[in-house]
Amino acid sequence: MRDWAARISSGDARALARAATAIENRDAAGIALLREFSTHPKRALVIGITGPPGAGKSTLVDRIARTLRIEGKTAGILAVDPSSAISGGAILGDRIRMQSHHSDPGIFIRSMATRGASGGLARTTADLVRLLDVSGKDTILLETVGVGQSEIDVARVADVTVVVLAPGMGDDIQAIKAGILEVADLFAINKADQPGADRVKWELHSAGWAAPVVETVATEGKGIAELLAAIRGLPLSEKPRGVKESFAIDHLGVAVDSIDAAADFYELQLGLRMTLRETVDREKVHVAMFPVGAAAGASGDVAPRIELLEPSAPESTIAKFIEKRGPGLHHIAIRVAGLARVLERLRAAGARVLGEPKPGAGGHMCVFVHPASTGGVLLELIEDEENWN
Ligand SMILES: Nc1nc2c(ncn2[C@@H]2O[C@H](COP(=O)(O)OP(=O)(O)OP(=O)(O)O)[C@@H](O)[C@H]2O)c(=O)[nH]1
Ligand SMILES: [Mg+2]
């Protein structure tokens, strides 16, 4: 094991390939290797390249890798295909296009297809990124097809995510899943040799997407230097590395006159299970929790919950809320990875953020946004501490 790990660290391509397979299969040996590497400091720059099918991601990755090699740097390339089977067209295409690097030990290429849940794919991707980092690759390029949640999870593993768009991909930016655009630190409008690139740029702009835009013609290697310069120019230090913004419902807080009375509905009639009942003295409330559904997605293990809130004293804010508006939805709580950045954006846009994040119940940092900014409901934002690296 030690010997294997040492060979990987020294950049041995065969040891690396064997390790990648063990990690993908989650073999005992793969897990042991990861444990061996768990204290390895992150060094590589991880660039996520995502976007709709056929936008030119693989061609772009290939060009970026070539440019890096000319600069004397090494690259690891992971092509993650969450949709197709191993023999799927996209991956086959990737293999063919990447063949020019085949004999270059400074480039390691790996294709992965979906196995199991999206969270699993993101986990394996993060592990392979670590492996490539350990092996001394300076830059890791992560290609995913932007069609669903799983690549958004995968994009969270990257330090910088480039969303590749191209003209003529369905005429409307709105047609592209908004979630994909949200992960963009940078847009590459590829196929700028074709008509309509300006229009894509204009649509991005008018739809309010603020990330920088670089035009490229991947097939001709145009705009690659500019793209790399833009990637390197992003203020990496400002965001915690490896943590990308993401959002998940944590709980819905419902103000009730009596937990006992309301619990009958949620427990007996609806069939949910009460997992916690407690009194939070500081907030002067009794709380009852009803998890709804399995832990959703990759962000943490906590299932979203309905929380019934009953005032434990007349001066409780819940008592005041009921007095004013009657029982009902009191707040929505969303778990956010990258809370600091989100707050910065909200404040800049004039949202009424109530104070600074403070430790709440459970010790997580949380902060409230006034209903006046949210369409009428108090919004609690909770920092998701999950870290991907
Ligand atoms: N005209 C033009 N064609 C391009 C450009 N970049 C890529 N292509 C072509 O577009 C097609 C798709 O390119 P890929 O690099 O496979 O695109 P992709 O986004 O990786 O595709 P998937 O992995 O299948 O989602 C290929 O035929 C490329 O040759 C470009 O800048 N201009
Ligand atoms: Mg591709």
Short mmCIF file of C-alpha atoms and ligand atoms in Angstrom, two decimals:
data_model
loop_
_atom_site.label_atom_id
_atom_site.label_comp_id
_atom_site.label_asym_id
_atom_site.label_seq_id
_atom_site.Cartn_x
_atom_site.Cartn_y
_atom_site.Cartn_z
CA MET A 1 0.00 0.00 0.00
CA ARG A 2 2.73 2.45 1.01
CA ASP A 3 4.65 1.58 -2.10
CA TRP A 4 1.60 2.03 -4.29
CA ALA A 5 0.86 5.39 -2.69
CA ALA A 6 4.46 6.47 -3.18
CA ARG A 7 4.35 5.56 -6.86
CA ILE A 8 1.16 7.56 -7.31
CA SER A 9 2.73 10.54 -5.59
CA SER A 10 5.70 10.33 -7.92
CA GLY A 11 3.35 10.56 -10.90
CA ASP A 12 3.56 6.92 -12.07
CA ALA A 13 0.78 6.71 -14.68
CA ARG A 14 0.06 2.99 -14.28
CA ALA A 15 -0.16 3.15 -10.50
CA LEU A 16 -2.46 6.13 -10.94
CA ALA A 17 -4.75 4.34 -13.42
CA ARG A 18 -5.01 1.34 -11.12
CA ALA A 19 -5.85 3.61 -8.19
CA ALA A 20 -8.52 5.43 -10.19
CA THR A 21 -10.23 2.13 -10.94
CA ALA A 22 -10.05 1.04 -7.30
CA ILE A 23 -11.56 4.34 -6.19
CA GLU A 24 -14.29 4.26 -8.83
CA ASN A 25 -15.24 0.75 -7.75
CA ARG A 26 -14.92 1.75 -4.10
CA ASP A 27 -12.70 -1.26 -3.48
CA ALA A 28 -11.25 -1.68 -0.02
CA ALA A 29 -7.86 -0.87 -1.53
CA GLY A 30 -9.24 2.32 -3.04
CA ILE A 31 -10.70 3.42 0.27
CA ALA A 32 -7.42 2.63 2.02
CA LEU A 33 -5.54 4.73 -0.51
CA LEU A 34 -7.87 7.66 0.04
CA ARG A 35 -7.24 7.37 3.76
CA GLU A 36 -3.53 7.45 3.06
CA PHE A 37 -4.01 10.66 1.06
CA SER A 38 -6.50 12.29 3.41
CA THR A 39 -3.97 14.73 4.82
CA HIS A 40 -2.52 15.68 1.46
CA PRO A 41 -2.78 19.45 1.02
CA LYS A 42 -4.76 20.54 -2.02
CA ARG A 43 -2.50 22.05 -4.63
CA ALA A 44 -4.06 21.70 -8.08
CA LEU A 45 -6.38 24.19 -9.67
CA VAL A 46 -9.62 22.38 -10.43
CA ILE A 47 -11.50 23.75 -13.43
CA GLY A 48 -15.02 22.53 -14.07
CA ILE A 49 -16.20 22.64 -17.67
CA THR A 50 -19.91 22.12 -18.06
CA GLY A 51 -22.68 23.06 -20.48
CA PRO A 52 -25.23 21.56 -22.81
CA PRO A 53 -24.45 18.52 -24.99
CA GLY A 54 -22.40 19.35 -28.02
CA ALA A 55 -21.37 22.84 -26.94
CA GLY A 56 -17.73 21.94 -27.49
CA LYS A 57 -16.63 21.10 -23.95
CA SER A 58 -14.34 18.23 -24.90
CA THR A 59 -12.73 20.18 -27.72
CA LEU A 60 -12.16 23.05 -25.31
CA VAL A 61 -10.72 20.77 -22.62
CA ASP A 62 -8.38 19.29 -25.18
CA ARG A 63 -7.18 22.74 -26.22
CA ILE A 64 -6.75 23.95 -22.67
CA ALA A 65 -4.71 20.83 -21.88
CA ARG A 66 -2.48 21.46 -24.89
CA THR A 67 -1.91 25.05 -23.83
CA LEU A 68 -1.04 23.93 -20.31
CA ARG A 69 1.50 21.45 -21.68
CA ILE A 70 3.12 24.18 -23.74
CA GLU A 71 3.41 26.18 -20.51
CA GLY A 72 5.19 23.17 -19.02
CA LYS A 73 2.31 22.27 -16.72
CA THR A 74 0.66 18.90 -16.21
CA ALA A 75 -3.05 18.18 -16.45
CA GLY A 76 -5.55 15.62 -15.25
CA ILE A 77 -8.77 15.31 -17.22
CA LEU A 78 -11.93 13.75 -15.83
CA ALA A 79 -14.87 13.43 -18.20
CA VAL A 80 -17.96 12.73 -16.16
CA ASP A 81 -21.01 11.59 -18.04
CA PRO A 82 -24.00 11.42 -15.76
CA SER A 83 -26.46 10.35 -18.44
CA SER A 84 -25.13 7.79 -20.84
CA ALA A 85 -23.87 4.26 -20.38
CA ILE A 86 -20.17 3.57 -20.51
CA SER A 87 -20.35 2.90 -24.24
CA GLY A 88 -22.32 6.14 -24.79
CA GLY A 89 -21.50 8.38 -27.69
CA ALA A 90 -20.24 11.34 -25.72
CA ILE A 91 -17.57 9.43 -23.88
CA LEU A 92 -16.51 7.56 -26.95
CA GLY A 93 -16.20 10.94 -28.63
CA ASP A 94 -14.10 12.22 -25.74
CA ARG A 95 -11.77 9.27 -26.04
CA ILE A 96 -11.26 9.80 -29.72
CA ARG A 97 -10.63 13.51 -29.41
CA MET A 98 -8.25 12.98 -26.52
CA GLN A 99 -6.12 10.45 -28.32
CA SER A 100 -3.61 13.08 -29.32
CA HIS A 101 -2.47 13.10 -25.69
CA HIS A 102 -2.25 9.38 -25.36
CA SER A 103 1.49 9.04 -25.13
CA ASP A 104 2.05 12.18 -23.05
CA PRO A 105 2.78 11.27 -19.41
CA GLY A 106 2.02 14.87 -18.43
CA ILE A 107 -1.66 14.31 -19.13
CA PHE A 108 -3.89 11.77 -17.44
CA ILE A 109 -7.36 11.18 -18.90
CA ARG A 110 -10.23 9.33 -17.34
CA SER A 111 -13.88 8.93 -18.30
CA MET A 112 -16.53 8.11 -15.74
CA ALA A 113 -20.14 7.16 -16.27
CA THR A 114 -22.91 7.40 -13.73
CA ARG A 115 -23.06 4.82 -11.03
CA GLY A 116 -25.75 5.04 -8.45
CA ALA A 117 -26.99 8.29 -7.02
CA SER A 118 -25.81 11.72 -8.04
CA GLY A 119 -24.30 12.23 -4.60
CA GLY A 120 -22.19 9.13 -5.23
CA LEU A 121 -20.98 10.53 -8.52
CA ALA A 122 -19.99 13.78 -6.88
CA ARG A 123 -18.21 11.88 -4.11
CA THR A 124 -16.26 9.72 -6.54
CA THR A 125 -15.38 12.77 -8.61
CA ALA A 126 -14.07 14.55 -5.54
CA ASP A 127 -12.01 11.47 -4.66
CA LEU A 128 -10.54 11.20 -8.14
CA VAL A 129 -9.71 14.89 -8.10
CA ARG A 130 -7.81 14.33 -4.89
CA LEU A 131 -6.01 11.38 -6.43
CA LEU A 132 -4.93 13.46 -9.44
CA ASP A 133 -3.83 16.22 -7.11
CA VAL A 134 -1.71 13.76 -5.12
CA SER A 135 -0.17 12.53 -8.36
CA GLY A 136 1.11 16.04 -8.95
CA LYS A 137 -1.16 17.26 -11.74
CA ASP A 138 -1.06 21.06 -11.70
CA THR A 139 -4.46 21.54 -13.24
CA ILE A 140 -7.47 19.25 -13.19
CA LEU A 141 -10.10 19.66 -15.87
CA LEU A 142 -13.50 18.27 -15.07
CA GLU A 143 -15.91 17.91 -17.97
CA THR A 144 -19.60 17.26 -17.30
CA VAL A 145 -22.62 17.48 -19.56
CA GLY A 146 -24.99 20.05 -18.15
CA VAL A 147 -28.31 18.28 -18.11
CA GLY A 148 -29.31 17.77 -14.51
CA GLN A 149 -28.58 17.89 -10.81
CA SER A 150 -25.66 15.51 -10.78
CA GLU A 151 -23.32 17.75 -12.76
CA ILE A 152 -24.26 20.63 -10.56
CA ASP A 153 -23.09 18.52 -7.65
CA VAL A 154 -19.98 17.69 -9.63
CA ALA A 155 -19.38 21.35 -10.39
CA ARG A 156 -19.19 21.96 -6.65
CA VAL A 157 -15.94 20.04 -6.62
CA ALA A 158 -14.31 22.60 -8.94
CA ASP A 159 -12.56 25.79 -7.84
CA VAL A 160 -13.76 27.55 -10.96
CA THR A 161 -16.61 26.47 -13.17
CA VAL A 162 -16.78 27.45 -16.81
CA VAL A 163 -20.17 27.04 -18.44
CA VAL A 164 -19.75 26.48 -22.17
CA LEU A 165 -22.53 27.71 -24.42
CA ALA A 166 -22.73 27.85 -28.17
CA PRO A 167 -24.95 29.58 -30.68
CA GLY A 168 -27.85 27.67 -32.14
CA MET A 169 -28.42 25.41 -29.13
CA GLY A 170 -32.09 26.10 -28.96
CA ASP A 171 -32.61 29.76 -29.53
CA ASP A 172 -33.23 30.75 -26.02
CA ILE A 173 -30.98 30.95 -23.00
CA GLN A 174 -34.09 30.45 -20.87
CA ALA A 175 -34.40 26.97 -22.33
CA ILE A 176 -31.14 25.96 -20.71
CA LYS A 177 -31.66 24.74 -17.21
CA ALA A 178 -31.11 27.73 -14.96
CA GLY A 179 -29.22 25.55 -12.50
CA ILE A 180 -26.43 25.14 -15.00
CA LEU A 181 -26.06 28.86 -15.51
CA GLU A 182 -25.98 29.34 -11.76
CA VAL A 183 -22.80 27.35 -11.33
CA ALA A 184 -20.92 29.61 -13.77
CA ASP A 185 -17.96 31.59 -12.54
CA LEU A 186 -17.25 32.26 -16.17
CA PHE A 187 -19.05 31.75 -19.47
CA ALA A 188 -17.30 30.52 -22.59
CA ILE A 189 -19.31 31.20 -25.70
CA ASN A 190 -17.81 28.62 -27.97
CA LYS A 191 -18.29 28.22 -31.73
CA ALA A 192 -17.85 31.95 -32.04
CA ASP A 193 -17.05 31.23 -35.68
CA GLN A 194 -20.73 30.55 -36.18
CA PRO A 195 -23.50 33.15 -36.39
CA GLY A 196 -25.35 33.94 -33.17
CA ALA A 197 -22.51 34.16 -30.64
CA ASP A 198 -23.32 37.81 -30.02
CA ARG A 199 -26.90 36.93 -29.39
CA VAL A 200 -25.97 34.35 -26.73
CA LYS A 201 -23.84 36.98 -25.05
CA TRP A 202 -26.63 39.51 -25.17
CA GLU A 203 -29.17 37.04 -23.80
CA LEU A 204 -26.90 36.13 -20.90
CA HIS A 205 -26.46 39.76 -20.13
CA SER A 206 -30.12 40.68 -20.37
CA ALA A 207 -31.12 37.68 -18.25
CA GLY A 208 -28.93 39.13 -15.52
CA TRP A 209 -26.02 36.68 -15.50
CA ALA A 210 -23.07 38.68 -14.35
CA ALA A 211 -20.15 36.26 -14.73
CA PRO A 212 -17.49 37.27 -17.27
CA VAL A 213 -17.86 36.04 -20.85
CA VAL A 214 -15.07 34.84 -23.12
CA GLU A 215 -15.62 33.90 -26.76
CA THR A 216 -13.82 30.85 -28.09
CA VAL A 217 -13.46 28.78 -31.24
CA ALA A 218 -12.25 25.55 -29.70
CA THR A 219 -11.71 23.78 -33.01
CA GLU A 220 -9.21 26.47 -34.03
CA GLY A 221 -7.74 27.11 -30.60
CA LYS A 222 -8.98 30.68 -30.61
CA GLY A 223 -9.70 32.41 -27.32
CA ILE A 224 -8.04 29.66 -25.24
CA ALA A 225 -5.32 31.93 -23.88
CA GLU A 226 -7.97 34.52 -23.00
CA LEU A 227 -10.10 31.87 -21.33
CA LEU A 228 -7.18 30.64 -19.22
CA ALA A 229 -6.26 34.19 -18.32
CA ALA A 230 -9.85 34.84 -17.24
CA ILE A 231 -9.90 31.65 -15.16
CA ARG A 232 -6.66 32.60 -13.46
CA GLY A 233 -7.88 36.14 -12.95
CA LEU A 234 -10.87 35.07 -10.90
CA PRO A 235 -10.54 35.96 -7.24
CA LEU A 236 -10.06 32.41 -6.01
CA SER A 237 -8.91 33.46 -2.59
CA GLU A 238 -12.20 35.17 -1.87
CA LYS A 239 -14.17 32.00 -1.92
CA PRO A 240 -13.34 29.06 0.26
CA ARG A 241 -11.75 26.62 -2.16
CA GLY A 242 -13.86 23.70 -3.13
CA VAL A 243 -17.03 25.12 -1.63
CA LYS A 244 -19.59 26.22 -4.15
CA GLU A 245 -22.93 27.76 -3.55
CA SER A 246 -25.81 25.38 -3.22
CA PHE A 247 -29.24 25.51 -1.69
CA ALA A 248 -31.46 22.94 -0.01
CA ILE A 249 -34.62 23.22 2.06
CA ASP A 250 -33.68 22.63 5.69
CA HIS A 251 -37.08 23.08 7.27
CA LEU A 252 -40.39 24.88 7.14
CA GLY A 253 -41.39 26.50 10.43
CA VAL A 254 -45.11 26.49 11.14
CA ALA A 255 -46.48 28.53 14.04
CA VAL A 256 -49.20 26.64 15.88
CA ASP A 257 -51.32 27.26 18.96
CA SER A 258 -50.75 23.73 20.18
CA ILE A 259 -48.24 21.11 19.06
CA ASP A 260 -50.39 18.35 20.51
CA ALA A 261 -53.38 19.38 18.46
CA ALA A 262 -51.42 19.98 15.23
CA ALA A 263 -49.28 16.84 15.61
CA ASP A 264 -52.39 14.73 15.23
CA PHE A 265 -52.62 15.85 11.65
CA TYR A 266 -48.93 15.41 10.73
CA GLU A 267 -48.40 12.20 12.68
CA LEU A 268 -51.67 10.30 12.60
CA GLN A 269 -53.37 11.53 9.46
CA LEU A 270 -50.45 12.39 7.18
CA GLY A 271 -48.27 9.59 8.57
CA LEU A 272 -45.04 11.47 9.27
CA ARG A 273 -42.89 10.50 12.23
CA MET A 274 -42.04 12.98 14.98
CA THR A 275 -38.30 12.65 15.59
CA LEU A 276 -37.70 15.39 18.08
CA ARG A 277 -39.66 17.36 20.59
CA GLU A 278 -37.96 19.97 22.69
CA THR A 279 -38.21 23.39 24.22
CA VAL A 280 -35.80 26.07 23.08
CA ASP A 281 -35.70 28.47 26.02
CA ARG A 282 -33.84 31.21 24.23
CA GLU A 283 -36.51 31.45 21.56
CA LYS A 284 -39.32 30.65 24.00
CA VAL A 285 -40.77 27.93 21.80
CA HIS A 286 -41.66 24.30 21.95
CA VAL A 287 -40.54 22.56 18.78
CA ALA A 288 -41.64 19.30 17.15
CA MET A 289 -39.87 17.99 14.06
CA PHE A 290 -41.23 15.87 11.24
CA PRO A 291 -38.65 14.85 8.62
CA VAL A 292 -40.13 14.68 5.15
CA GLY A 293 -38.49 12.28 2.73
CA ALA A 294 -34.96 10.98 2.59
CA ALA A 295 -31.90 13.14 2.90
CA ALA A 296 -32.03 15.03 -0.34
CA GLY A 297 -29.08 15.26 -2.71
CA ALA A 298 -25.47 15.48 -1.78
CA SER A 299 -25.55 18.36 0.63
CA GLY A 300 -25.51 16.84 4.09
CA ASP A 301 -27.45 14.00 5.62
CA VAL A 302 -30.32 15.94 7.07
CA ALA A 303 -33.74 15.40 5.58
CA PRO A 304 -35.89 18.47 5.13
CA ARG A 305 -38.33 18.88 8.01
CA ILE A 306 -41.58 20.45 8.98
CA GLU A 307 -41.13 22.09 12.36
CA LEU A 308 -44.12 22.95 14.48
CA LEU A 309 -43.46 25.95 16.71
CA GLU A 310 -45.61 26.59 19.77
CA PRO A 311 -44.96 29.60 21.99
CA SER A 312 -43.75 28.67 25.47
CA ALA A 313 -44.26 32.18 26.83
CA PRO A 314 -46.51 35.09 25.89
CA GLU A 315 -43.55 37.31 24.92
CA SER A 316 -42.21 34.75 22.44
CA THR A 317 -41.87 35.98 18.85
CA ILE A 318 -44.02 33.06 17.77
CA ALA A 319 -46.77 34.21 20.14
CA LYS A 320 -46.57 37.67 18.60
CA PHE A 321 -46.66 36.24 15.11
CA ILE A 322 -49.80 34.21 15.88
CA GLU A 323 -51.42 37.22 17.50
CA LYS A 324 -50.78 39.32 14.39
CA ARG A 325 -51.25 36.87 11.53
CA GLY A 326 -52.77 33.76 13.02
CA PRO A 327 -51.22 30.28 13.00
CA GLY A 328 -49.47 29.29 9.80
CA LEU A 329 -46.20 29.29 7.89
CA HIS A 330 -43.78 31.34 9.96
CA HIS A 331 -40.51 30.90 8.11
CA ILE A 332 -38.68 28.93 5.45
CA ALA A 333 -35.18 27.76 6.28
CA ILE A 334 -32.71 27.07 3.48
CA ARG A 335 -29.32 25.49 3.96
CA VAL A 336 -26.73 27.35 1.91
CA ALA A 337 -23.19 26.37 1.05
CA GLY A 338 -21.23 29.56 0.50
CA LEU A 339 -23.44 31.71 2.74
CA ALA A 340 -20.96 34.59 2.94
CA ARG A 341 -21.00 35.10 -0.81
CA VAL A 342 -24.78 34.80 -0.98
CA LEU A 343 -25.21 37.40 1.77
CA GLU A 344 -22.85 39.74 0.02
CA ARG A 345 -24.94 39.44 -3.14
CA LEU A 346 -28.23 39.90 -1.29
CA ARG A 347 -27.00 42.99 0.50
CA ALA A 348 -25.62 44.46 -2.70
CA ALA A 349 -29.04 43.98 -4.28
CA GLY A 350 -30.73 45.75 -1.36
CA ALA A 351 -32.35 42.76 0.34
CA ARG A 352 -33.16 43.28 4.01
CA VAL A 353 -30.73 40.91 5.67
CA LEU A 354 -31.33 41.08 9.41
CA GLY A 355 -27.94 41.41 11.05
CA GLU A 356 -24.96 39.10 10.80
CA PRO A 357 -25.00 35.29 10.89
CA LYS A 358 -25.18 33.96 14.45
CA PRO A 359 -25.02 30.47 15.87
CA GLY A 360 -28.57 29.11 16.01
CA ALA A 361 -30.09 25.91 17.33
CA GLY A 362 -27.72 23.07 16.50
CA GLY A 363 -24.74 25.42 16.45
CA HIS A 364 -24.96 26.26 12.74
CA MET A 365 -24.58 29.85 11.67
CA CYS A 366 -27.86 31.34 10.55
CA VAL A 367 -29.27 34.67 9.49
CA PHE A 368 -32.74 35.95 8.59
CA VAL A 369 -34.03 37.89 5.62
CA HIS A 370 -37.05 40.12 6.15
CA PRO A 371 -40.36 39.08 4.52
CA ALA A 372 -40.44 42.45 2.73
CA SER A 373 -37.61 41.16 0.51
CA THR A 374 -38.77 37.60 -0.02
CA GLY A 375 -42.33 37.91 -1.22
CA GLY A 376 -43.87 37.77 2.22
CA VAL A 377 -42.25 35.07 4.31
CA LEU A 378 -39.41 35.26 6.78
CA LEU A 379 -36.41 33.44 5.32
CA GLU A 380 -33.78 31.77 7.46
CA LEU A 381 -30.46 31.00 5.78
CA ILE A 382 -28.32 28.35 7.44
CA GLU A 383 -24.67 27.81 6.58
CA ASP A 384 -24.04 24.39 5.18
CA GLU A 385 -20.64 23.45 6.47
CA GLU A 386 -20.05 20.64 4.09
CA ASN A 387 -16.67 20.94 2.49
CA TRP A 388 -15.79 19.01 -0.57
CA ASN A 389 -12.08 18.86 -0.26
N1 LIG B 1 -17.70 25.34 -35.67
C1 LIG B 1 -17.26 24.94 -34.50
N2 LIG B 1 -17.45 23.67 -34.11
C2 LIG B 1 -16.97 23.29 -32.93
C3 LIG B 1 -16.28 24.19 -32.07
N3 LIG B 1 -15.96 23.53 -30.95
C4 LIG B 1 -16.40 22.27 -31.09
N4 LIG B 1 -17.02 22.12 -32.27
C5 LIG B 1 -17.64 20.90 -32.80
O1 LIG B 1 -18.82 20.63 -32.09
C6 LIG B 1 -18.99 19.23 -31.93
C7 LIG B 1 -19.16 18.87 -30.47
O2 LIG B 1 -17.94 19.13 -29.82
P1 LIG B 1 -17.56 18.43 -28.46
O3 LIG B 1 -16.28 18.99 -28.01
O4 LIG B 1 -17.69 16.95 -28.56
O5 LIG B 1 -18.73 18.95 -27.55
P2 LIG B 1 -19.10 18.49 -26.08
O6 LIG B 1 -19.73 19.64 -25.44
O7 LIG B 1 -17.93 17.87 -25.41
O8 LIG B 1 -20.18 17.37 -26.37
P3 LIG B 1 -20.76 16.26 -25.34
O9 LIG B 1 -19.62 15.78 -24.50
O10 LIG B 1 -21.33 15.23 -26.23
O11 LIG B 1 -21.79 16.98 -24.54
C8 LIG B 1 -17.80 18.57 -32.57
O12 LIG B 1 -18.14 18.18 -33.88
C9 LIG B 1 -16.77 19.68 -32.59
O13 LIG B 1 -15.84 19.54 -33.64
C10 LIG B 1 -16.10 25.53 -32.51
O14 LIG B 1 -15.55 26.39 -31.83
N5 LIG B 1 -16.61 25.85 -33.73
MG MG B 2 -17.72 15.97 -24.46
#
